[in-house]
Amino acid sequence: CSHVTPVLEELGIPAVMVVTDTFSKFARRMSSTQGFPYVVIAETPNPIRQLEPEALRPRAEAMIQTVIDGLTLPPANASAGS
């Protein structure tokens, strides 16, 4: 969620925002206004609501490296890919 990720980062807990492409600009704006413009965002095409698990899996797999980097690399290195 765009409100929770910056709060977690502020507490020193690495977090990655997972959004559909429809919300990525909003997510970046929200994290920036909360003082965390570097928050890593893993993005997938919209829509996802009606997709079956078999269709969601490749989307999750496409985002996994961004999520891993966002949780394990320093913010400057991790955000370079997002």
Coordinates of N, CA and C in Angstrom, one line a residue:
C1 N 0.8 -1.2 0.0 CA 0.0 0.0 0.0 C 0.9 1.2 0.0
S2 N 0.5 2.2 -0.7 CA 1.3 3.4 -0.8 C 1.5 4.2 0.5
H3 N 0.7 4.0 1.4 CA 0.8 4.6 2.7 C 1.7 3.9 3.7
V4 N 1.7 2.6 3.6 CA 2.4 1.7 4.5 C 3.9 1.6 4.2
T5 N 4.2 1.5 3.0 CA 5.6 1.2 2.6 C 6.5 2.3 3.1
P6 N 6.2 3.6 2.9 CA 7.1 4.6 3.5 C 7.2 4.6 5.0
V7 N 6.2 4.2 5.7 CA 6.2 4.1 7.1 C 7.1 3.0 7.6
L8 N 7.1 1.9 6.9 CA 8.0 0.8 7.2 C 9.4 1.2 7.0
E9 N 9.7 1.9 5.9 CA 11.0 2.4 5.6 C 11.5 3.3 6.7
E10 N 10.6 4.2 7.1 CA 11.0 5.1 8.2 C 11.4 4.4 9.5
L11 N 10.8 3.3 9.7 CA 11.1 2.4 10.9 C 12.3 1.6 10.7
G12 N 12.9 1.7 9.5 CA 14.1 0.9 9.2 C 13.8 -0.5 8.7
I13 N 12.5 -0.8 8.3 CA 12.1 -2.1 7.8 C 12.1 -2.0 6.3
P14 N 12.9 -2.7 5.6 CA 12.9 -2.7 4.2 C 11.5 -3.1 3.6
A15 N 11.1 -2.4 2.6 CA 9.8 -2.7 2.1 C 9.8 -2.4 0.6
V16 N 8.9 -3.1 -0.2 CA 8.8 -2.9 -1.6 C 7.3 -2.7 -1.8
M17 N 6.9 -1.7 -2.6 CA 5.5 -1.5 -2.9 C 5.2 -2.3 -4.2
V18 N 4.2 -3.1 -4.2 CA 3.8 -3.9 -5.3 C 2.5 -3.3 -5.8
V19 N 2.5 -2.8 -7.1 CA 1.3 -2.2 -7.6 C 1.1 -2.6 -9.1
T20 N -0.1 -2.3 -9.6 CA -0.3 -2.4 -11.0 C 0.2 -1.1 -11.7
D21 N 0.4 -1.2 -13.0 CA 0.9 0.0 -13.7 C 0.0 1.2 -13.6
T22 N -1.3 0.9 -13.4 CA -2.3 2.0 -13.3 C -1.9 2.9 -12.1
F23 N -1.3 2.3 -11.0 CA -1.1 3.0 -9.8 C 0.4 3.4 -9.5
S24 N 1.3 3.1 -10.4 CA 2.7 3.3 -10.2 C 3.0 4.8 -10.0
K25 N 2.5 5.7 -10.8 CA 2.7 7.1 -10.7 C 2.2 7.6 -9.3
F26 N 1.0 7.2 -9.0 CA 0.4 7.6 -7.7 C 1.3 7.1 -6.5
A27 N 1.7 5.8 -6.6 CA 2.6 5.3 -5.6 C 3.9 6.1 -5.4
R28 N 4.5 6.4 -6.5 CA 5.7 7.2 -6.5 C 5.5 8.6 -5.8
R29 N 4.4 9.2 -6.2 CA 4.0 10.5 -5.7 C 3.8 10.4 -4.2
M30 N 3.0 9.4 -3.8 CA 2.7 9.3 -2.3 C 4.0 9.0 -1.5
S31 N 4.9 8.2 -2.0 CA 6.1 7.9 -1.2 C 7.0 9.1 -1.2
S32 N 7.0 9.9 -2.3 CA 7.8 11.1 -2.4 C 7.3 12.1 -1.4
T33 N 6.0 12.3 -1.3 CA 5.4 13.3 -0.4 C 5.6 12.9 1.0
Q34 N 5.8 11.6 1.3 CA 6.1 11.2 2.7 C 7.6 11.2 3.0
G35 N 8.4 11.7 2.0 CA 9.8 11.8 2.3 C 10.6 10.6 1.9
F36 N 10.1 9.7 1.1 CA 10.8 8.5 0.7 C 10.7 8.3 -0.8
P37 N 11.3 9.2 -1.6 CA 11.2 9.1 -3.1 C 11.9 7.8 -3.7
Y38 N 12.8 7.2 -2.9 CA 13.5 6.1 -3.4 C 12.8 4.8 -3.1
V39 N 11.7 4.7 -2.5 CA 11.0 3.5 -2.3 C 10.9 2.6 -3.6
V40 N 11.3 1.4 -3.5 CA 11.3 0.5 -4.6 C 9.8 0.1 -4.9
I41 N 9.5 0.2 -6.2 CA 8.1 -0.2 -6.6 C 8.2 -1.3 -7.7
A42 N 7.6 -2.5 -7.3 CA 7.5 -3.6 -8.3 C 6.2 -3.4 -9.0
E43 N 6.2 -3.4 -10.3 CA 5.0 -3.1 -11.1 C 4.6 -4.2 -12.0
T44 N 3.3 -4.4 -12.1 CA 2.8 -5.4 -13.0 C 1.6 -4.8 -13.8
P45 N 1.4 -5.3 -15.0 CA 0.3 -4.7 -15.8 C -1.1 -4.9 -15.1
N46 N -1.9 -3.9 -15.3 CA -3.3 -4.0 -14.8 C -4.2 -4.6 -16.0
P47 N -5.2 -5.3 -15.7 CA -5.8 -5.7 -14.4 C -5.3 -7.0 -13.9
I48 N -5.5 -7.2 -12.6 CA -5.1 -8.5 -12.0 C -6.2 -9.2 -11.3
R49 N -7.3 -8.5 -11.0 CA -8.3 -9.0 -10.1 C -9.0 -10.3 -10.6
Q50 N -9.2 -10.4 -11.9 CA -10.0 -11.5 -12.4 C -9.0 -12.6 -12.9
L51 N -7.7 -12.5 -12.7 CA -6.8 -13.5 -13.2 C -6.8 -14.7 -12.3
E52 N -6.6 -15.8 -13.0 CA -6.4 -17.1 -12.3 C -5.0 -17.2 -11.8
P53 N -4.8 -18.0 -10.8 CA -3.4 -18.2 -10.2 C -2.4 -18.5 -11.3
E54 N -2.8 -19.3 -12.3 CA -1.8 -19.7 -13.4 C -1.4 -18.4 -14.2
A55 N -2.2 -17.4 -14.3 CA -1.9 -16.2 -15.0 C -1.1 -15.2 -14.1
L56 N -1.3 -15.3 -12.8 CA -0.7 -14.4 -11.9 C 0.8 -14.8 -11.6
R57 N 1.0 -16.1 -11.7 CA 2.4 -16.6 -11.4 C 3.5 -16.0 -12.2
P58 N 3.3 -15.9 -13.6 CA 4.4 -15.3 -14.4 C 4.6 -13.8 -14.1
R59 N 3.5 -13.2 -13.7 CA 3.6 -11.8 -13.3 C 4.4 -11.6 -12.0
A60 N 4.2 -12.5 -11.1 CA 4.9 -12.5 -9.8 C 6.4 -12.8 -10.1
E61 N 6.6 -13.8 -10.9 CA 8.0 -14.1 -11.2 C 8.7 -13.0 -11.9
A62 N 8.0 -12.2 -12.7 CA 8.7 -11.1 -13.4 C 9.1 -10.0 -12.4
M63 N 8.4 -9.9 -11.3 CA 8.7 -8.9 -10.3 C 9.6 -9.3 -9.2
I64 N 9.9 -10.6 -9.1 CA 10.6 -11.1 -7.9 C 12.0 -10.5 -7.7
Q65 N 12.7 -10.3 -8.8 CA 14.1 -9.7 -8.6 C 14.0 -8.3 -8.1
T66 N 13.0 -7.5 -8.5 CA 12.8 -6.2 -8.0 C 12.5 -6.2 -6.5
V67 N 11.7 -7.2 -6.1 CA 11.3 -7.3 -4.7 C 12.6 -7.7 -3.9
I68 N 13.3 -8.7 -4.4 CA 14.5 -9.1 -3.7 C 15.5 -8.0 -3.5
D69 N 15.8 -7.3 -4.6 CA 16.7 -6.1 -4.6 C 16.2 -5.1 -3.6
G70 N 14.9 -4.8 -3.6 CA 14.4 -3.8 -2.8 C 14.5 -4.1 -1.3
L71 N 14.5 -5.4 -1.0 CA 14.6 -5.9 0.4 C 16.0 -6.1 0.9
T72 N 17.0 -6.2 -0.1 CA 18.3 -6.6 0.3 C 19.4 -5.6 0.0
L73 N 19.2 -4.7 -1.0 CA 20.2 -3.8 -1.4 C 20.0 -2.4 -0.8
P74 N 21.1 -1.6 -0.7 CA 20.9 -0.3 -0.2 C 19.9 0.5 -1.1
P75 N 19.2 1.4 -0.6 CA 18.1 2.1 -1.4 C 18.7 2.7 -2.8
A76 N 19.8 3.3 -2.8 CA 20.3 3.8 -4.0 C 20.5 2.8 -5.1
N77 N 21.0 1.6 -4.7 CA 21.2 0.5 -5.6 C 19.9 -0.2 -6.1
A78 N 19.0 -0.4 -5.1 CA 17.8 -1.1 -5.4 C 16.9 -0.2 -6.3
S79 N 16.8 1.1 -6.0 CA 15.8 1.9 -6.7 C 16.3 2.2 -8.2
A80 N 17.5 1.9 -8.5 CA 18.0 2.1 -9.8 C 17.2 1.3 -10.8
G81 N 16.7 0.1 -10.4 CA 16.0 -0.7 -11.4 C 14.5 -0.5 -11.4
S82 N 14.0 0.3 -10.5 CA 12.5 0.5 -10.4 C 12.1 1.8 -11.0

